[in-house]
């Protein structure tokens, strides 16, 4: 089997599995218990928090563990709406992850926010003039992803943050796809909130993190024991948090490996003929290749790859043999596409084998 769907999720690194194991069998205390087993679990959670903070350039005290990227995004958006606020407008883009876009649309429908959704051009670049006009003195929050999950296009967050802060609005960055693939620094981005998710960088599923600029207040999504600065009540999943800390450390150590991944991705793309590669004129994640093959429906490509035991991602529903484009592809004015996303574990041989299967399609 060849796995080229690393933007969907990643294999848990061996070092991560090894580090988690003792926290299931020996150090299984509740991280909030006062006894020694609890204190050891607590210390492990705090060490992981420091590692995750370092991955995104935040202070350790600014990081709250969540269950996933979806929860981190919801905690920021709902946490601001549920807190006392005077401004009610939220500005976002048409290519955000559904965890942001569908939530914002639901809040808009319920009359809780005014929503402005800024479009992108055919290369996936955000319309910055439209963004500048959309952000005004009523804007509470501007929420924009750092790297787009389907195309890998990297957005100019620092520029957008300058526009937002200039109007007194807060800035949330969904960095779920970026963390572990490119350097992420919450200060350089000038973000007030930044979301990541462990399973995108070789940690287990079930742990995300939200960096919250010191001094900013959110209302929790639910109430209980007051864990995670009172923002995320519920007994912490200590083994998974420990694993996420180790994965964050490994991600920083292996960031340079993405030079090799980029070379692989570029060789993959330049070996293909009769394809359109979406977002390729923009700054892009080094591991992502999103493409349409001339004259061949995305669903047919996906079927052939699946038969060859090659895992990639399509997105979009299939209607009577023709695949509908995803919301992101529609926003770019593009047809349904196929996403290949590599990791530091992807090999030359896997890329060669994938190229042979694609070559046979023509
Ligand atoms: N944001 C982006 C950009 C994503 O790509 C994803 C997952 O694909 C999420 C948020 C949601 O993350 P999670 O799966 O951890 O909830």
mmCIF file of N, CA and C in Angstrom, residues 250-294:
data_model
loop_
_atom_site.group_PDB
_atom_site.id
_atom_site.type_symbol
_atom_site.label_atom_id
_atom_site.label_comp_id
_atom_site.label_asym_id
_atom_site.label_seq_id
_atom_site.Cartn_x
_atom_site.Cartn_y
_atom_site.Cartn_z
ATOM 1 N N UNK A 250 9.610 16.146 17.410
ATOM 2 C CA UNK A 250 10.103 15.499 16.183
ATOM 3 C C UNK A 250 9.832 16.381 14.964
ATOM 4 N N UNK A 251 8.674 17.035 14.953
ATOM 5 C CA UNK A 251 8.317 17.881 13.806
ATOM 6 C C UNK A 251 9.329 19.007 13.644
ATOM 7 N N UNK A 252 9.746 19.592 14.763
ATOM 8 C CA UNK A 252 10.739 20.676 14.675
ATOM 9 C C UNK A 252 12.073 20.129 14.181
ATOM 10 N N UNK A 253 12.427 18.962 14.724
ATOM 11 C CA UNK A 253 13.708 18.353 14.346
ATOM 12 C C UNK A 253 13.739 17.991 12.862
ATOM 13 N N UNK A 254 12.585 17.548 12.332
ATOM 14 C CA UNK A 254 12.555 17.027 10.953
ATOM 15 C C UNK A 254 12.050 18.037 9.933
ATOM 16 N N UNK A 255 11.896 19.291 10.326
ATOM 17 C CA UNK A 255 11.363 20.274 9.376
ATOM 18 C C UNK A 255 12.220 20.316 8.105
ATOM 19 N N UNK A 256 13.527 20.168 8.282
ATOM 20 C CA UNK A 256 14.447 20.178 7.135
ATOM 21 C C UNK A 256 14.192 19.024 6.176
ATOM 22 N N UNK A 257 13.571 17.940 6.649
ATOM 23 C CA UNK A 257 13.284 16.794 5.763
ATOM 24 C C UNK A 257 12.337 17.188 4.642
ATOM 25 N N UNK A 258 11.623 18.302 4.856
ATOM 26 C CA UNK A 258 10.658 18.701 3.830
ATOM 27 C C UNK A 258 11.346 19.222 2.560
ATOM 28 N N UNK A 259 12.673 19.488 2.642
ATOM 29 C CA UNK A 259 13.408 19.807 1.400
ATOM 30 C C UNK A 259 13.388 18.586 0.491
ATOM 31 N N UNK A 260 13.573 17.411 1.100
ATOM 32 C CA UNK A 260 13.533 16.169 0.316
ATOM 33 C C UNK A 260 12.101 15.914 -0.188
ATOM 34 N N UNK A 261 11.133 16.175 0.678
ATOM 35 C CA UNK A 261 9.729 15.974 0.282
ATOM 36 C C UNK A 261 9.387 16.915 -0.883
ATOM 37 N N UNK A 262 9.889 18.136 -0.790
ATOM 38 C CA UNK A 262 9.610 19.095 -1.872
ATOM 39 C C UNK A 262 10.209 18.577 -3.191
ATOM 40 N N UNK A 263 11.435 18.048 -3.118
ATOM 41 C CA UNK A 263 12.077 17.534 -4.341
ATOM 42 C C UNK A 263 11.239 16.388 -4.915
ATOM 43 N N UNK A 264 10.728 15.538 -4.022
ATOM 44 C CA UNK A 264 9.875 14.419 -4.458
ATOM 45 C C UNK A 264 8.612 14.945 -5.131
ATOM 46 N N UNK A 265 7.965 15.900 -4.455
ATOM 47 C CA UNK A 265 6.713 16.475 -4.970
ATOM 48 C C UNK A 265 6.953 17.139 -6.325
ATOM 49 N N UNK A 266 8.067 17.892 -6.421
ATOM 50 C CA UNK A 266 8.342 18.600 -7.673
ATOM 51 C C UNK A 266 8.645 17.607 -8.796
ATOM 52 N N UNK A 267 9.363 16.534 -8.459
ATOM 53 C CA UNK A 267 9.655 15.514 -9.479
ATOM 54 C C UNK A 267 8.350 14.848 -9.923
ATOM 55 N N UNK A 268 7.487 14.565 -8.949
ATOM 56 C CA UNK A 268 6.179 13.968 -9.251
ATOM 57 C C UNK A 268 5.429 14.851 -10.250
ATOM 58 N N UNK A 269 5.354 16.143 -9.943
ATOM 59 C CA UNK A 269 4.563 17.046 -10.790
ATOM 60 C C UNK A 269 5.188 17.212 -12.170
ATOM 61 N N UNK A 270 6.526 17.304 -12.215
ATOM 62 C CA UNK A 270 7.142 17.555 -13.523
ATOM 63 C C UNK A 270 7.156 16.296 -14.387
ATOM 64 N N UNK A 271 6.903 15.134 -13.783
ATOM 65 C CA UNK A 271 6.858 13.893 -14.572
ATOM 66 C C UNK A 271 5.486 13.648 -15.193
ATOM 67 N N UNK A 272 4.510 14.447 -14.784
ATOM 68 C CA UNK A 272 3.145 14.227 -15.290
ATOM 69 C C UNK A 272 2.910 15.073 -16.541
ATOM 70 N N UNK A 273 2.135 14.534 -17.474
ATOM 71 C CA UNK A 273 1.767 15.372 -18.614
ATOM 72 C C UNK A 273 0.238 15.415 -18.693
ATOM 73 N N UNK A 274 -0.280 16.469 -19.317
ATOM 74 C CA UNK A 274 -1.723 16.594 -19.468
ATOM 75 C C UNK A 274 -2.439 16.785 -18.143
ATOM 76 N N UNK A 275 -1.818 17.529 -17.240
ATOM 77 C CA UNK A 275 -2.489 17.780 -15.952
ATOM 78 C C UNK A 275 -2.503 19.276 -15.658
ATOM 79 N N UNK A 276 -3.488 19.697 -14.868
ATOM 80 C CA UNK A 276 -3.452 21.052 -14.320
ATOM 81 C C UNK A 276 -3.209 20.928 -12.823
ATOM 82 N N UNK A 277 -2.181 21.629 -12.356
ATOM 83 C CA UNK A 277 -1.863 21.556 -10.926
ATOM 84 C C UNK A 277 -2.388 22.830 -10.269
ATOM 85 N N UNK A 278 -3.323 22.651 -9.356
ATOM 86 C CA UNK A 278 -4.037 23.791 -8.785
ATOM 87 C C UNK A 278 -3.218 24.447 -7.670
ATOM 88 N N UNK A 279 -3.140 25.765 -7.734
ATOM 89 C CA UNK A 279 -2.436 26.526 -6.698
ATOM 90 C C UNK A 279 -0.933 26.594 -6.894
ATOM 91 N N UNK A 280 -0.438 26.065 -8.018
ATOM 92 C CA UNK A 280 1.024 25.923 -8.150
ATOM 93 C C UNK A 280 1.742 27.255 -8.362
ATOM 94 N N UNK A 281 1.008 28.311 -8.712
ATOM 95 C CA UNK A 281 1.703 29.601 -8.884
ATOM 96 C C UNK A 281 1.813 30.353 -7.550
ATOM 97 N N UNK A 282 1.207 29.807 -6.506
ATOM 98 C CA UNK A 282 1.228 30.455 -5.185
ATOM 99 C C UNK A 282 2.271 29.781 -4.283
ATOM 100 N N UNK A 283 2.682 30.480 -3.214
ATOM 101 C CA UNK A 283 3.477 29.765 -2.204
ATOM 102 C C UNK A 283 2.628 28.592 -1.713
ATOM 103 N N UNK A 284 3.235 27.417 -1.617
ATOM 104 C CA UNK A 284 2.447 26.200 -1.321
ATOM 105 C C UNK A 284 3.172 25.330 -0.311
ATOM 106 N N UNK A 285 2.428 24.509 0.406
ATOM 107 C CA UNK A 285 3.050 23.481 1.233
ATOM 108 C C UNK A 285 3.914 22.616 0.322
ATOM 109 N N UNK A 286 5.010 22.114 0.880
ATOM 110 C CA UNK A 286 5.997 21.397 0.055
ATOM 111 C C UNK A 286 5.559 19.967 -0.255
ATOM 112 N N UNK A 287 4.509 19.511 0.402
ATOM 113 C CA UNK A 287 4.132 18.088 0.296
ATOM 114 C C UNK A 287 2.890 17.854 -0.549
ATOM 115 N N UNK A 288 2.237 18.942 -0.987
ATOM 116 C CA UNK A 288 0.876 18.812 -1.529
ATOM 117 C C UNK A 288 0.846 19.030 -3.034
ATOM 118 N N UNK A 289 0.107 18.156 -3.711
ATOM 119 C CA UNK A 289 -0.068 18.299 -5.144
ATOM 120 C C UNK A 289 -1.540 18.027 -5.446
ATOM 121 N N UNK A 290 -2.239 19.054 -5.905
ATOM 122 C CA UNK A 290 -3.672 18.934 -6.159
ATOM 123 C C UNK A 290 -3.886 19.116 -7.650
ATOM 124 N N UNK A 291 -4.418 18.106 -8.314
ATOM 125 C CA UNK A 291 -4.417 18.195 -9.775
ATOM 126 C C UNK A 291 -5.656 17.583 -10.424
ATOM 127 N N UNK A 292 -5.857 18.035 -11.667
ATOM 128 C CA UNK A 292 -6.894 17.478 -12.525
ATOM 129 C C UNK A 292 -6.188 16.934 -13.762
ATOM 130 N N UNK A 293 -6.572 15.720 -14.165
ATOM 131 C CA UNK A 293 -5.984 15.140 -15.374
ATOM 132 C C UNK A 293 -6.926 15.432 -16.533
ATOM 133 N N UNK A 294 -6.369 16.023 -17.605
ATOM 134 C CA UNK A 294 -7.195 16.431 -18.758
ATOM 135 C C UNK A 294 -8.061 15.285 -19.236
#
